[in-house]
C-alpha cells in the first residue's frame, strides 16, 4: 500500500492519509492501534491543506488534474471532523484576476487567520498591424 499524502493532527495522535491504489478515500490512522476511520467528507478530488489548531477542522480544496484548484476563484472548504459538516471558508482570487488560470500551493496558518497561495497567470499581447503591402 502506498500513501499519497499524510497530514498529522495537531495532537500528533492520528494521521490523515490518501492511499494508493484505492486513492478515492481518505482515512485516519491512529498511532495507538485503534482501527482506521474513513473521512467521508473528503474524496479523491479533495486536496488537504491543514488542520485547525484545535484539531476539530480540516481545510481543503477541490483539485483538478494535478494539484491546482478546480476553479478560479478557488473555494477552500473547512470541514468539522466529528460531524463531516463542510462549509466554504474562503474563495481565493488575486486582486487582479485577469489571466489567472489556476491557484495552487495553498497554505493556511493553524489559527485560520492568514493564508498564502500561488496563482498561475497567462498574459499575452495582441498587435494589429494594418496597411502593410
mmCIF file of C-alpha atoms in Angstrom:
data_model
loop_
_atom_site.group_PDB
_atom_site.id
_atom_site.type_symbol
_atom_site.label_atom_id
_atom_site.label_comp_id
_atom_site.label_asym_id
_atom_site.label_seq_id
_atom_site.Cartn_x
_atom_site.Cartn_y
_atom_site.Cartn_z
ATOM 1 C CA UNK A 1 0.000 0.000 0.000
ATOM 2 C CA UNK A 2 1.357 3.416 -0.991
ATOM 3 C CA UNK A 3 0.494 6.619 0.852
ATOM 4 C CA UNK A 4 -0.013 9.602 -1.464
ATOM 5 C CA UNK A 5 -0.357 12.182 1.290
ATOM 6 C CA UNK A 6 -0.097 12.297 5.061
ATOM 7 C CA UNK A 7 -1.235 15.069 7.411
ATOM 8 C CA UNK A 8 -0.768 14.726 11.169
ATOM 9 C CA UNK A 9 -3.430 16.015 13.538
ATOM 10 C CA UNK A 10 -2.187 18.827 15.806
ATOM 11 C CA UNK A 11 -2.041 16.491 18.822
ATOM 12 C CA UNK A 12 0.104 14.048 16.820
ATOM 13 C CA UNK A 13 -2.101 11.068 17.693
ATOM 14 C CA UNK A 14 -3.572 10.429 14.240
ATOM 15 C CA UNK A 15 -2.565 10.854 10.641
ATOM 16 C CA UNK A 16 -4.894 11.515 7.697
ATOM 17 C CA UNK A 17 -3.816 9.629 4.563
ATOM 18 C CA UNK A 18 -4.827 9.124 0.951
ATOM 19 C CA UNK A 19 -3.936 5.589 -0.110
ATOM 20 C CA UNK A 20 -2.920 4.099 -3.442
ATOM 21 C CA UNK A 21 -4.191 2.176 -5.386
ATOM 22 C CA UNK A 22 -7.559 2.912 -3.805
ATOM 23 C CA UNK A 23 -6.921 6.695 -3.746
ATOM 24 C CA UNK A 24 -10.597 7.563 -3.533
ATOM 25 C CA UNK A 25 -10.905 7.524 0.239
ATOM 26 C CA UNK A 26 -9.051 9.442 2.923
ATOM 27 C CA UNK A 27 -8.519 7.562 6.169
ATOM 28 C CA UNK A 28 -7.423 8.463 9.673
ATOM 29 C CA UNK A 29 -4.826 6.119 11.140
ATOM 30 C CA UNK A 30 -4.021 6.061 14.847
ATOM 31 C CA UNK A 31 -0.636 5.538 16.480
ATOM 32 C CA UNK A 32 -2.209 3.579 19.335
ATOM 33 C CA UNK A 33 -3.609 0.736 17.235
ATOM 34 C CA UNK A 34 -7.214 1.915 17.056
ATOM 35 C CA UNK A 35 -8.968 0.896 13.845
ATOM 36 C CA UNK A 36 -8.693 3.224 10.905
ATOM 37 C CA UNK A 37 -11.558 5.609 10.240
ATOM 38 C CA UNK A 38 -12.768 6.794 6.848
ATOM 39 C CA UNK A 39 -13.072 10.566 6.396
ATOM 40 C CA UNK A 40 -16.321 10.623 4.364
ATOM 41 C CA UNK A 41 -16.261 14.402 3.870
ATOM 42 C CA UNK A 42 -13.153 14.063 1.651
ATOM 43 C CA UNK A 43 -12.889 12.324 -1.721
ATOM 44 C CA UNK A 44 -10.278 11.784 -4.425
ATOM 45 C CA UNK A 45 -10.677 15.334 -5.766
ATOM 46 C CA UNK A 46 -10.065 16.854 -2.310
ATOM 47 C CA UNK A 47 -6.624 18.245 -1.526
ATOM 48 C CA UNK A 48 -5.973 18.632 2.190
ATOM 49 C CA UNK A 49 -4.199 21.824 3.241
ATOM 50 C CA UNK A 50 -4.015 21.605 7.047
ATOM 51 C CA UNK A 51 -5.869 21.070 10.306
ATOM 52 C CA UNK A 52 -7.161 23.826 12.545
ATOM 53 C CA UNK A 53 -5.046 24.438 15.647
ATOM 54 C CA UNK A 54 -7.602 22.700 17.882
ATOM 55 C CA UNK A 55 -7.800 19.675 15.548
ATOM 56 C CA UNK A 56 -11.566 19.973 15.140
ATOM 57 C CA UNK A 57 -11.496 21.033 11.475
ATOM 58 C CA UNK A 58 -9.619 20.234 8.302
ATOM 59 C CA UNK A 59 -9.094 22.743 5.483
ATOM 60 C CA UNK A 60 -9.113 21.503 1.885
ATOM 61 C CA UNK A 61 -9.947 22.451 -1.693
ATOM 62 C CA UNK A 62 -11.246 20.581 -4.706
ATOM 63 C CA UNK A 63 -8.494 19.972 -7.233
ATOM 64 C CA UNK A 64 -8.463 19.200 -10.911
ATOM 65 C CA UNK A 65 -5.778 17.020 -12.501
ATOM 66 C CA UNK A 66 -2.584 17.700 -10.567
ATOM 67 C CA UNK A 67 -2.582 19.933 -7.527
ATOM 68 C CA UNK A 68 -4.252 23.109 -8.793
ATOM 69 C CA UNK A 69 -7.713 24.142 -7.678
ATOM 70 C CA UNK A 70 -10.560 23.003 -9.895
ATOM 71 C CA UNK A 71 -11.839 26.527 -10.444
ATOM 72 C CA UNK A 72 -10.931 30.176 -10.051
ATOM 73 C CA UNK A 73 -11.806 31.633 -7.635
ATOM 74 C CA UNK A 74 -10.585 28.636 -5.658
ATOM 75 C CA UNK A 75 -13.050 27.593 -2.976
ATOM 76 C CA UNK A 76 -11.329 26.493 0.205
ATOM 77 C CA UNK A 77 -13.536 24.445 2.499
ATOM 78 C CA UNK A 78 -13.456 23.785 6.202
ATOM 79 C CA UNK A 79 -14.936 20.519 7.453
ATOM 80 C CA UNK A 80 -15.745 19.654 11.031
ATOM 81 C CA UNK A 81 -14.163 16.255 11.582
ATOM 82 C CA UNK A 82 -16.663 14.955 14.154
ATOM 83 C CA UNK A 83 -19.764 15.703 12.039
ATOM 84 C CA UNK A 84 -18.395 15.929 8.479
ATOM 85 C CA UNK A 85 -20.186 19.275 8.024
ATOM 86 C CA UNK A 86 -18.476 21.250 5.242
ATOM 87 C CA UNK A 87 -18.577 24.974 4.586
ATOM 88 C CA UNK A 88 -16.806 27.337 2.216
ATOM 89 C CA UNK A 89 -14.125 29.022 4.319
ATOM 90 C CA UNK A 90 -12.724 31.402 1.653
ATOM 91 C CA UNK A 91 -12.789 31.976 -2.092
ATOM 92 C CA UNK A 92 -9.263 32.766 -3.227
ATOM 93 C CA UNK A 93 -8.622 35.009 -6.221
ATOM 94 C CA UNK A 94 -5.891 37.611 -6.724
ATOM 95 C CA UNK A 95 -6.811 41.293 -6.663
ATOM 96 C CA UNK A 96 -6.249 41.340 -10.422
ATOM 97 C CA UNK A 97 -7.810 38.113 -11.730
ATOM 98 C CA UNK A 98 -7.061 38.773 -15.429
ATOM 99 C CA UNK A 99 -5.351 35.750 -16.963
ATOM 100 C CA UNK A 100 -5.381 33.646 -13.780
ATOM 101 C CA UNK A 101 -5.910 30.060 -14.831
ATOM 102 C CA UNK A 102 -5.127 28.180 -11.637
ATOM 103 C CA UNK A 103 -4.491 28.563 -7.940
ATOM 104 C CA UNK A 104 -2.345 26.083 -6.038
ATOM 105 C CA UNK A 105 0.136 25.716 -3.178
ATOM 106 C CA UNK A 106 -2.435 26.958 -0.688
ATOM 107 C CA UNK A 107 -1.106 27.342 2.851
ATOM 108 C CA UNK A 108 -3.215 28.292 5.885
ATOM 109 C CA UNK A 109 -1.992 29.054 9.378
ATOM 110 C CA UNK A 110 -3.482 26.744 12.018
ATOM 111 C CA UNK A 111 -5.435 29.628 13.569
ATOM 112 C CA UNK A 112 -7.061 30.290 10.155
ATOM 113 C CA UNK A 113 -6.175 33.992 10.262
ATOM 114 C CA UNK A 114 -3.601 34.044 7.464
ATOM 115 C CA UNK A 115 -3.103 32.264 4.171
ATOM 116 C CA UNK A 116 -0.922 32.318 1.061
ATOM 117 C CA UNK A 117 -1.220 30.735 -2.374
ATOM 118 C CA UNK A 118 0.284 30.638 -5.852
ATOM 119 C CA UNK A 119 -1.648 31.979 -8.823
ATOM 120 C CA UNK A 120 -0.648 30.921 -12.345
ATOM 121 C CA UNK A 121 -1.370 33.670 -14.819
ATOM 122 C CA UNK A 122 -1.164 33.649 -18.617
ATOM 123 C CA UNK A 123 -0.902 37.053 -20.193
ATOM 124 C CA UNK A 124 -0.145 37.910 -23.790
ATOM 125 C CA UNK A 125 -0.326 40.879 -26.106
ATOM 126 C CA UNK A 126 -2.041 41.043 -29.444
ATOM 127 C CA UNK A 127 -0.853 43.555 -32.030
ATOM 128 C CA UNK A 128 -2.933 44.535 -35.017
ATOM 129 C CA UNK A 129 -0.886 45.726 -37.937
ATOM 130 C CA UNK A 130 -2.716 47.198 -40.878
ATOM 131 C CA UNK A 131 -1.711 48.852 -44.107
ATOM 132 C CA UNK A 132 1.219 46.561 -44.911
ATOM 133 C CA UNK A 133 1.971 45.884 -48.555
#
